[in-house]
Amino acid sequence: MNDEELEIKILNIDINDFKEKLLSLEGIKFKKEVKQEIYTYDCYDPIIMYELMLKDYEVLLSTFKI
């Protein structure tokens, strides 16, 4: 895996049509499908943002017994 990732957020699309368009581009291959949980915050206070991230981490730990 590369050290850098490009993340694009696209909402309200036909997923099958989107996959076909991606695969039609040169140099793009399908690797695998991964379902992810995405947490999005609109917050301009770094203290509040840090506290929210800690709560998510605690939920992750309790869910997967890490």
mmCIF file of N, CA and C in Angstrom:
data_model
loop_
_atom_site.group_PDB
_atom_site.id
_atom_site.type_symbol
_atom_site.label_atom_id
_atom_site.label_comp_id
_atom_site.label_asym_id
_atom_site.label_seq_id
_atom_site.Cartn_x
_atom_site.Cartn_y
_atom_site.Cartn_z
ATOM 1 N N MET A 1 0.835 -1.179 0.000
ATOM 2 C CA MET A 1 0.000 0.000 0.000
ATOM 3 C C MET A 1 0.881 1.244 0.000
ATOM 4 N N ASN A 2 0.483 2.230 -0.749
ATOM 5 C CA ASN A 2 1.240 3.478 -0.814
ATOM 6 C C ASN A 2 1.103 4.259 0.481
ATOM 7 N N ASP A 3 2.063 5.149 0.704
ATOM 8 C CA ASP A 3 1.986 6.023 1.871
ATOM 9 C C ASP A 3 0.937 7.109 1.683
ATOM 10 N N GLU A 4 0.591 7.377 0.430
ATOM 11 C CA GLU A 4 -0.380 8.423 0.151
ATOM 12 C C GLU A 4 -1.644 7.801 -0.410
ATOM 13 N N GLU A 5 -2.773 8.367 -0.062
ATOM 14 C CA GLU A 5 -4.063 7.903 -0.549
ATOM 15 C C GLU A 5 -4.837 9.076 -1.093
ATOM 16 N N LEU A 6 -5.575 8.832 -2.153
ATOM 17 C CA LEU A 6 -6.485 9.840 -2.676
ATOM 18 C C LEU A 6 -7.886 9.413 -2.303
ATOM 19 N N GLU A 7 -8.579 10.255 -1.594
ATOM 20 C CA GLU A 7 -9.945 9.939 -1.179
ATOM 21 C C GLU A 7 -10.895 10.922 -1.830
ATOM 22 N N ILE A 8 -11.917 10.369 -2.466
ATOM 23 C CA ILE A 8 -12.926 11.187 -3.118
ATOM 24 C C ILE A 8 -14.271 10.814 -2.523
ATOM 25 N N LYS A 9 -15.049 11.802 -2.134
ATOM 26 C CA LYS A 9 -16.379 11.553 -1.590
ATOM 27 C C LYS A 9 -17.400 11.890 -2.666
ATOM 28 N N ILE A 10 -18.174 10.885 -3.060
ATOM 29 C CA ILE A 10 -19.209 11.072 -4.067
ATOM 30 C C ILE A 10 -20.505 10.553 -3.476
ATOM 31 N N LEU A 11 -21.530 11.379 -3.507
ATOM 32 C CA LEU A 11 -22.808 11.016 -2.910
ATOM 33 C C LEU A 11 -23.883 10.887 -3.979
ATOM 34 N N ASN A 12 -24.866 10.037 -3.698
ATOM 35 C CA ASN A 12 -26.041 9.895 -4.563
ATOM 36 C C ASN A 12 -25.678 9.535 -6.000
ATOM 37 N N ILE A 13 -25.040 8.371 -6.178
ATOM 38 C CA ILE A 13 -24.663 7.923 -7.517
ATOM 39 C C ILE A 13 -25.205 6.525 -7.760
ATOM 40 N N ASP A 14 -25.242 6.142 -9.035
ATOM 41 C CA ASP A 14 -25.528 4.762 -9.414
ATOM 42 C C ASP A 14 -24.197 4.022 -9.335
ATOM 43 N N ILE A 15 -24.015 3.204 -8.326
ATOM 44 C CA ILE A 15 -22.711 2.588 -8.058
ATOM 45 C C ILE A 15 -22.247 1.686 -9.195
ATOM 46 N N ASN A 16 -23.164 0.945 -9.815
ATOM 47 C CA ASN A 16 -22.767 0.064 -10.920
ATOM 48 C C ASN A 16 -22.303 0.867 -12.127
ATOM 49 N N ASP A 17 -22.994 1.946 -12.442
ATOM 50 C CA ASP A 17 -22.590 2.816 -13.544
ATOM 51 C C ASP A 17 -21.224 3.434 -13.255
ATOM 52 N N PHE A 18 -21.020 3.857 -12.011
ATOM 53 C CA PHE A 18 -19.744 4.457 -11.625
ATOM 54 C C PHE A 18 -18.595 3.455 -11.759
ATOM 55 N N LYS A 19 -18.814 2.206 -11.310
ATOM 56 C CA LYS A 19 -17.779 1.171 -11.427
ATOM 57 C C LYS A 19 -17.432 0.911 -12.887
ATOM 58 N N GLU A 20 -18.449 0.833 -13.761
ATOM 59 C CA GLU A 20 -18.204 0.610 -15.187
ATOM 60 C C GLU A 20 -17.370 1.738 -15.783
ATOM 61 N N LYS A 21 -17.678 2.977 -15.415
ATOM 62 C CA LYS A 21 -16.921 4.122 -15.933
ATOM 63 C C LYS A 21 -15.471 4.085 -15.449
ATOM 64 N N LEU A 22 -15.265 3.733 -14.185
ATOM 65 C CA LEU A 22 -13.893 3.636 -13.672
ATOM 66 C C LEU A 22 -13.106 2.561 -14.403
ATOM 67 N N LEU A 23 -13.724 1.385 -14.572
ATOM 68 C CA LEU A 23 -13.032 0.274 -15.219
ATOM 69 C C LEU A 23 -12.764 0.531 -16.698
ATOM 70 N N SER A 24 -13.495 1.450 -17.309
ATOM 71 C CA SER A 24 -13.264 1.770 -18.717
ATOM 72 C C SER A 24 -12.032 2.659 -18.899
ATOM 73 N N LEU A 25 -11.536 3.253 -17.824
ATOM 74 C CA LEU A 25 -10.356 4.109 -17.903
ATOM 75 C C LEU A 25 -9.092 3.266 -17.963
ATOM 76 N N GLU A 26 -8.124 3.732 -18.723
ATOM 77 C CA GLU A 26 -6.874 3.001 -18.881
ATOM 78 C C GLU A 26 -6.081 2.988 -17.576
ATOM 79 N N GLY A 27 -5.568 1.833 -17.218
ATOM 80 C CA GLY A 27 -4.724 1.700 -16.039
ATOM 81 C C GLY A 27 -5.465 1.445 -14.743
ATOM 82 N N ILE A 28 -6.781 1.306 -14.797
ATOM 83 C CA ILE A 28 -7.547 1.056 -13.580
ATOM 84 C C ILE A 28 -8.007 -0.391 -13.568
ATOM 85 N N LYS A 29 -7.681 -1.091 -12.467
ATOM 86 C CA LYS A 29 -8.108 -2.481 -12.287
ATOM 87 C C LYS A 29 -8.834 -2.596 -10.958
ATOM 88 N N PHE A 30 -9.818 -3.475 -10.930
ATOM 89 C CA PHE A 30 -10.553 -3.739 -9.694
ATOM 90 C C PHE A 30 -9.723 -4.678 -8.837
ATOM 91 N N LYS A 31 -9.486 -4.325 -7.574
ATOM 92 C CA LYS A 31 -8.752 -5.189 -6.654
ATOM 93 C C LYS A 31 -9.710 -5.977 -5.781
ATOM 94 N N LYS A 32 -10.463 -5.290 -4.969
ATOM 95 C CA LYS A 32 -11.424 -5.941 -4.085
ATOM 96 C C LYS A 32 -12.415 -4.905 -3.585
ATOM 97 N N GLU A 33 -13.523 -5.390 -3.089
ATOM 98 C CA GLU A 33 -14.536 -4.495 -2.537
ATOM 99 C C GLU A 33 -14.442 -4.545 -1.021
ATOM 100 N N VAL A 34 -14.372 -3.379 -0.412
ATOM 101 C CA VAL A 34 -14.261 -3.282 1.037
ATOM 102 C C VAL A 34 -15.361 -2.349 1.532
ATOM 103 N N LYS A 35 -16.138 -2.833 2.467
ATOM 104 C CA LYS A 35 -17.152 -1.982 3.088
ATOM 105 C C LYS A 35 -16.478 -1.235 4.229
ATOM 106 N N GLN A 36 -16.685 0.070 4.298
ATOM 107 C CA GLN A 36 -16.059 0.879 5.333
ATOM 108 C C GLN A 36 -17.105 1.694 6.066
ATOM 109 N N GLU A 37 -16.821 1.944 7.318
ATOM 110 C CA GLU A 37 -17.619 2.908 8.063
ATOM 111 C C GLU A 37 -16.895 4.244 7.965
ATOM 112 N N ILE A 38 -17.612 5.248 7.570
ATOM 113 C CA ILE A 38 -17.026 6.569 7.401
ATOM 114 C C ILE A 38 -17.585 7.501 8.476
ATOM 115 N N TYR A 39 -16.691 8.167 9.183
ATOM 116 C CA TYR A 39 -17.090 9.152 10.185
ATOM 117 C C TYR A 39 -16.731 10.531 9.642
ATOM 118 N N THR A 40 -17.693 11.407 9.544
ATOM 119 C CA THR A 40 -17.466 12.750 9.019
ATOM 120 C C THR A 40 -17.881 13.769 10.069
ATOM 121 N N TYR A 41 -16.998 14.717 10.315
ATOM 122 C CA TYR A 41 -17.283 15.760 11.294
ATOM 123 C C TYR A 41 -17.096 17.125 10.650
ATOM 124 N N ASP A 42 -17.977 18.040 10.944
ATOM 125 C CA ASP A 42 -17.790 19.447 10.621
ATOM 126 C C ASP A 42 -17.569 20.151 11.951
ATOM 127 N N CYS A 43 -16.317 20.427 12.243
ATOM 128 C CA CYS A 43 -15.978 20.972 13.551
ATOM 129 C C CYS A 43 -14.723 21.828 13.399
ATOM 130 N N TYR A 44 -14.766 23.010 13.943
ATOM 131 C CA TYR A 44 -13.634 23.913 13.802
ATOM 132 C C TYR A 44 -12.867 24.095 15.107
ATOM 133 N N ASP A 45 -13.261 23.381 16.136
ATOM 134 C CA ASP A 45 -12.574 23.454 17.423
ATOM 135 C C ASP A 45 -11.732 22.186 17.584
ATOM 136 N N PRO A 46 -10.399 22.295 17.593
ATOM 137 C CA PRO A 46 -9.556 21.098 17.663
ATOM 138 C C PRO A 46 -9.765 20.271 18.931
ATOM 139 N N ILE A 47 -10.113 20.880 20.040
ATOM 140 C CA ILE A 47 -10.348 20.141 21.283
ATOM 141 C C ILE A 47 -11.580 19.249 21.137
ATOM 142 N N ILE A 48 -12.659 19.813 20.608
ATOM 143 C CA ILE A 48 -13.878 19.023 20.408
ATOM 144 C C ILE A 48 -13.615 17.909 19.400
ATOM 145 N N MET A 49 -12.893 18.203 18.332
ATOM 146 C CA MET A 49 -12.578 17.195 17.320
ATOM 147 C C MET A 49 -11.796 16.032 17.933
ATOM 148 N N TYR A 50 -10.829 16.329 18.761
ATOM 149 C CA TYR A 50 -10.033 15.305 19.424
ATOM 150 C C TYR A 50 -10.918 14.430 20.314
ATOM 151 N N GLU A 51 -11.815 15.043 21.067
ATOM 152 C CA GLU A 51 -12.714 14.281 21.942
ATOM 153 C C GLU A 51 -13.636 13.372 21.130
ATOM 154 N N LEU A 52 -14.139 13.842 20.005
ATOM 155 C CA LEU A 52 -14.988 13.018 19.142
ATOM 156 C C LEU A 52 -14.220 11.815 18.595
ATOM 157 N N MET A 53 -12.975 12.047 18.182
ATOM 158 C CA MET A 53 -12.167 10.945 17.654
ATOM 159 C C MET A 53 -11.885 9.911 18.739
ATOM 160 N N LEU A 54 -11.634 10.347 19.959
ATOM 161 C CA LEU A 54 -11.403 9.415 21.061
ATOM 162 C C LEU A 54 -12.633 8.554 21.323
ATOM 163 N N LYS A 55 -13.819 9.145 21.252
ATOM 164 C CA LYS A 55 -15.051 8.379 21.454
ATOM 165 C C LYS A 55 -15.213 7.320 20.372
ATOM 166 N N ASP A 56 -14.918 7.666 19.120
ATOM 167 C CA ASP A 56 -14.984 6.685 18.034
ATOM 168 C C ASP A 56 -13.997 5.549 18.273
ATOM 169 N N TYR A 57 -12.792 5.876 18.733
ATOM 170 C CA TYR A 57 -11.775 4.863 18.993
ATOM 171 C C TYR A 57 -12.222 3.929 20.116
ATOM 172 N N GLU A 58 -12.834 4.475 21.145
ATOM 173 C CA GLU A 58 -13.336 3.646 22.246
ATOM 174 C C GLU A 58 -14.423 2.694 21.756
ATOM 175 N N VAL A 59 -15.303 3.162 20.886
ATOM 176 C CA VAL A 59 -16.350 2.303 20.320
ATOM 177 C C VAL A 59 -15.714 1.195 19.489
ATOM 178 N N LEU A 60 -14.706 1.534 18.707
ATOM 179 C CA LEU A 60 -14.008 0.541 17.897
ATOM 180 C C LEU A 60 -13.375 -0.532 18.775
ATOM 181 N N LEU A 61 -12.710 -0.112 19.828
ATOM 182 C CA LEU A 61 -12.071 -1.071 20.733
ATOM 183 C C LEU A 61 -13.090 -1.994 21.385
ATOM 184 N N SER A 62 -14.205 -1.450 21.824
ATOM 185 C CA SER A 62 -15.210 -2.273 22.494
ATOM 186 C C SER A 62 -15.928 -3.191 21.511
ATOM 187 N N THR A 63 -16.084 -2.761 20.272
ATOM 188 C CA THR A 63 -16.783 -3.567 19.269
ATOM 189 C C THR A 63 -15.953 -4.768 18.847
ATOM 190 N N PHE A 64 -14.665 -4.560 18.613
ATOM 191 C CA PHE A 64 -13.817 -5.615 18.086
ATOM 192 C C PHE A 64 -12.933 -6.264 19.139
ATOM 193 N N LYS A 65 -13.085 -5.878 20.385
ATOM 194 C CA LYS A 65 -12.310 -6.453 21.492
ATOM 195 C C LYS A 65 -10.812 -6.424 21.184
ATOM 196 N N ILE A 66 -10.339 -5.246 20.772
ATOM 197 C CA ILE A 66 -8.918 -5.092 20.427
ATOM 198 C C ILE A 66 -8.110 -4.929 21.697
#
